[in-house]
Tab-separated table of C-alpha atoms in Angstrom:
chain	number	residue	atom	x	y	z
A	247	MET	CA	18.141	141.526	6.335
A	248	PRO	CA	20.466	142.988	8.645
A	249	GLY	CA	20.023	146.234	10.410
A	250	ALA	CA	20.590	149.669	8.799
A	251	THR	CA	21.873	152.188	11.069
A	252	MET	CA	24.901	154.228	12.077
A	253	THR	CA	24.318	156.841	14.796
A	254	GLY	CA	26.509	159.569	14.237
A	255	MET	CA	26.565	158.313	10.835
A	256	THR	CA	23.041	157.223	11.527
A	257	GLY	CA	21.138	155.444	8.745
A	258	MET	CA	23.895	154.167	6.327
A	259	SER	CA	22.883	150.751	5.485
A	260	GLY	CA	26.057	149.242	7.123
A	261	VAL	CA	28.104	149.480	10.323
A	262	HIS	CA	26.444	150.253	13.580
A	263	ALA	CA	28.699	152.498	15.519
A	264	SER	CA	27.413	150.354	18.601
A	265	ASN	CA	26.963	146.609	17.703
A	266	GLY	CA	28.752	145.890	14.360
A	267	SER	CA	26.515	145.798	11.187
A	268	HIS	CA	23.189	146.673	10.192
A	269	GLY	CA	20.918	146.628	6.909
A	270	ALA	CA	17.244	146.814	7.590
A	271	GLY	CA	16.217	146.976	11.106
A	272	ALA	CA	18.728	146.462	13.585
A	273	ARG	CA	16.683	143.919	15.485
A	274	GLY	CA	16.744	141.568	12.701
A	275	ALA	CA	19.245	139.525	10.989
A	276	GLY	CA	18.872	137.493	7.757
A	277	ASP	CA	15.988	138.433	5.216
A	278	PRO	CA	16.111	135.690	2.607
A	279	ALA	CA	14.204	136.576	-0.827
A	280	GLY	CA	11.302	134.421	-1.643
A	281	GLY	CA	9.518	134.347	1.546
A	282	ALA	CA	5.950	133.185	1.935
A	283	ALA	CA	4.578	136.682	1.748
A	284	ILE	CA	3.972	138.233	-1.479
A	285	TRP	CA	5.432	141.782	-1.325
A	286	GLN	CA	4.452	144.939	-3.190
A	287	PRO	CA	7.199	147.268	-3.848
A	288	ARG	CA	6.291	150.769	-4.916
A	289	PRO	CA	7.461	154.594	-4.813
A	290	GLU	CA	6.901	156.347	-1.438
A	291	THR	CA	4.000	158.665	-1.507
A	292	ALA	CA	3.027	161.958	0.704
A	293	ALA	CA	0.513	159.439	2.437
A	294	ASP	CA	3.317	157.043	3.498
A	295	THR	CA	5.556	159.357	5.369
A	296	ALA	CA	3.989	158.448	8.903
A	297	ALA	CA	4.352	154.614	8.057
A	298	VAL	CA	7.583	155.156	6.918
A	299	ARG	CA	8.803	156.930	10.256
A	300	ARG	CA	7.010	154.150	12.147
A	301	ILE	CA	8.872	151.574	10.347
A	302	HIS	CA	12.185	152.727	11.448
A	303	LEU	CA	11.091	153.478	14.816
A	304	ALA	CA	9.877	149.915	15.149
A	305	ALA	CA	13.025	148.560	13.536
A	306	PHE	CA	15.757	150.303	15.422
A	307	GLU	CA	16.691	150.863	19.197
A	308	SER	CA	16.701	154.360	18.652
A	309	ALA	CA	14.767	157.212	16.763
A	310	GLY	CA	18.179	158.190	14.789
A	311	GLU	CA	17.276	156.447	11.471
A	312	ALA	CA	13.683	157.695	11.291
A	313	ASP	CA	14.875	161.371	12.173
A	314	LEU	CA	17.502	160.918	9.534
A	315	VAL	CA	14.996	160.035	6.670
A	316	ASP	CA	12.781	163.029	7.621
A	317	ALA	CA	15.966	165.478	7.446
A	318	LEU	CA	16.853	163.756	3.947
A	319	ARG	CA	13.506	164.412	2.910
A	320	ARG	CA	13.752	168.075	3.774
A	321	ASP	CA	16.908	168.340	1.697
A	322	PRO	CA	16.411	168.984	-2.021
A	323	SER	CA	20.243	168.424	-2.519
A	324	ALA	CA	19.841	164.810	-1.395
A	325	TRP	CA	16.373	163.817	-2.165
A	326	LEU	CA	15.686	162.022	-5.214
A	327	PRO	CA	12.003	161.989	-6.069
A	328	GLY	CA	10.929	158.324	-7.033
A	329	LEU	CA	14.147	156.766	-5.146
A	330	SER	CA	12.450	156.148	-1.712
A	331	TYR	CA	10.469	152.738	-1.807
A	332	VAL	CA	8.137	150.888	0.448
A	333	ALA	CA	6.945	147.168	0.214
A	334	ASP	CA	3.487	146.657	1.027
A	335	ALA	CA	2.528	143.427	2.933
A	336	PRO	CA	-0.614	141.403	1.492
A	337	ASP	CA	-2.847	143.464	3.656
A	338	GLY	CA	-1.681	146.787	2.480
A	339	THR	CA	0.557	147.640	5.270
A	340	PRO	CA	3.723	149.225	4.262
A	341	ALA	CA	6.378	146.482	5.799
A	342	ALA	CA	9.642	147.680	4.580
A	343	HIS	CA	11.387	151.069	3.296
A	344	ALA	CA	14.555	151.415	1.449
A	345	LEU	CA	15.996	154.812	0.300
A	346	LEU	CA	18.564	156.168	-2.247
A	347	THR	CA	20.087	159.590	-1.917
A	348	ARG	CA	22.576	161.889	-3.728
A	349	CYS	CA	25.886	161.598	-2.901
A	350	HIS	CA	29.173	162.043	-4.656
A	351	VAL	CA	32.472	160.190	-5.745
A	352	ASP	CA	34.451	163.209	-5.560
A	353	GLU	CA	32.521	165.582	-7.775
A	354	VAL	CA	30.749	162.470	-9.830
A	355	PRO	CA	27.110	162.167	-8.743
A	356	ALA	CA	26.089	158.657	-7.338
A	357	VAL	CA	23.562	157.306	-4.741
A	358	ALA	CA	23.632	156.038	-1.394
A	359	LEU	CA	21.612	153.183	-0.108
A	360	ALA	CA	20.581	154.049	3.293
A	361	PRO	CA	18.448	153.775	5.508
A	362	CYS	CA	16.875	150.388	5.058
A	363	ALA	CA	14.584	148.831	7.502
A	364	VAL	CA	11.713	146.180	7.893
A	365	LEU	CA	8.983	146.177	10.644
A	366	PRO	CA	10.035	143.211	13.131
A	367	GLU	CA	7.051	141.321	12.563
A	368	TYR	CA	7.879	141.147	8.741
A	369	GLN	CA	11.635	140.329	9.030
A	370	LYS	CA	13.305	137.471	7.525
A	371	ARG	CA	10.270	137.182	5.164
A	372	GLY	CA	12.074	138.715	2.136
A	373	ALA	CA	10.652	141.927	2.332
A	374	GLY	CA	13.957	143.905	2.726
A	375	ASP	CA	15.020	141.953	-0.299
A	376	ALA	CA	11.924	143.114	-2.521
A	377	VAL	CA	12.091	146.824	-1.424
A	378	ILE	CA	15.750	146.854	-2.255
A	379	ARG	CA	15.646	145.004	-5.562
A	380	ALA	CA	12.916	147.228	-6.694
A	381	LEU	CA	14.613	150.361	-5.479
A	382	LEU	CA	17.812	149.659	-7.270
A	383	GLU	CA	15.750	148.872	-10.742
A	384	ALA	CA	14.102	152.366	-10.352
A	385	ALA	CA	17.660	153.928	-9.814
A	386	ARG	CA	18.687	152.394	-13.257
A	387	ALA	CA	15.601	153.291	-15.212
A	388	ALA	CA	16.310	157.081	-13.628
A	389	GLY	CA	19.763	156.999	-15.087
A	390	GLU	CA	21.755	156.508	-11.833
A	391	ARG	CA	25.361	154.837	-12.622
A	392	THR	CA	26.719	154.267	-9.195
A	393	ALA	CA	25.259	153.056	-6.023
A	394	ILE	CA	27.141	152.985	-2.627
A	395	VAL	CA	26.132	151.332	0.723
A	396	LEU	CA	27.848	150.646	3.932
A	397	GLY	CA	26.472	147.482	5.012
A	398	HIS	CA	26.313	143.971	6.413
A	399	PRO	CA	29.121	142.076	4.283
A	400	PRO	CA	27.100	138.795	3.765
A	401	TYR	CA	23.931	140.571	2.884
A	402	TYR	CA	24.705	143.067	0.354
A	403	PRO	CA	26.552	140.992	-2.272
A	404	ARG	CA	23.447	139.472	-3.267
A	405	PHE	CA	22.341	142.523	-5.260
A	406	GLY	CA	25.659	142.812	-6.731
A	407	PHE	CA	27.572	145.118	-4.194
A	408	VAL	CA	31.275	144.274	-4.043
A	409	PRO	CA	33.911	146.110	-1.994
A	410	ALA	CA	34.274	149.736	-3.326
A	411	THR	CA	37.947	150.194	-2.547
A	412	PRO	CA	39.808	147.289	-3.645
A	413	ARG	CA	37.632	146.803	-6.509
A	414	PHE	CA	36.941	150.421	-7.765
A	415	GLY	CA	39.142	152.659	-5.598
A	416	ILE	CA	36.188	154.336	-4.326
A	417	LEU	CA	37.500	155.341	-0.744
A	418	PRO	CA	35.040	155.916	2.293
A	419	PRO	CA	35.011	159.446	4.040
A	420	GLN	CA	36.046	157.598	7.328
A	421	PRO	CA	38.297	154.352	8.002
A	422	TRP	CA	35.297	151.714	7.489
A	423	PRO	CA	36.087	148.279	6.739
A	424	ASP	CA	36.754	147.205	3.310
A	425	GLU	CA	34.255	144.173	3.339
A	426	ALA	CA	31.578	146.459	4.622
A	427	PHE	CA	31.833	149.659	2.384
A	428	MET	CA	30.533	148.504	-0.901
A	429	ALA	CA	29.571	149.763	-4.658
A	430	LEU	CA	27.460	148.815	-7.535
A	431	SER	CA	27.602	149.661	-11.072
A	432	LEU	CA	24.128	149.990	-12.192
A	433	ASP	CA	24.629	150.607	-15.787
A	434	GLY	CA	27.621	148.071	-16.203
A	435	SER	CA	30.018	151.024	-16.684
A	436	THR	CA	33.313	151.293	-14.438
A	437	PRO	CA	32.482	153.602	-11.455
A	438	PRO	CA	34.486	156.951	-10.784
A	439	ARG	CA	37.526	156.671	-8.511
A	440	GLY	CA	37.642	158.964	-5.440
A	441	THR	CA	36.271	159.578	-2.072
A	442	VAL	CA	32.476	159.364	-1.192
A	443	ARG	CA	30.620	162.611	0.154
A	444	TYR	CA	27.422	161.928	1.520
A	445	ALA	CA	24.542	164.241	2.398
A	446	ARG	CA	24.854	166.651	5.113
A	447	ALA	CA	22.180	164.822	7.226
A	448	PHE	CA	24.361	161.871	7.794
A	449	GLY	CA	26.612	163.911	10.179
A	450	ILE	CA	29.777	162.954	8.272
A	451	ASP	CA	32.789	164.994	8.324
């Protein structure tokens, strides 16, 4: 699973400011579903906070994504209870993390997928796929309608994401590549048109 970072726009599951693209740990690319391990995705609990930070610190070259998760967790306007997920390895170790936080398309609520990360030793074994699929299903169950991701173009379409601007008229807050800025209708309805506004912690003007 490609890395999930953007320093300066840290933690977006998409284009890294320095090296091009990201999804779940900038040090690993490709995270095919159906790996040998059996992953157990579940909602993050208070006991997982330190493990989640360790995952992001291990997966990325800087502490930016780990700090972003902590900042989002402290922001009640961004944090959505039940929409931060980990995937446990068979030995019970949290191996992957994915997060949805509140964003808006103009004034319409949506969710942003970012950041996502997998411990280096578990990358390319399906952990990223498992945690993202479970997280998106939880968002559907919670009544969320539209998910946004800035991510690696070959990776995120497997979850149903498509280019947001040409398909839906959803605009990025900055000039990002059409193929990397993607949206997913979680309930089958047509997403709203407009410009995406992210939580303050992302640092996007």
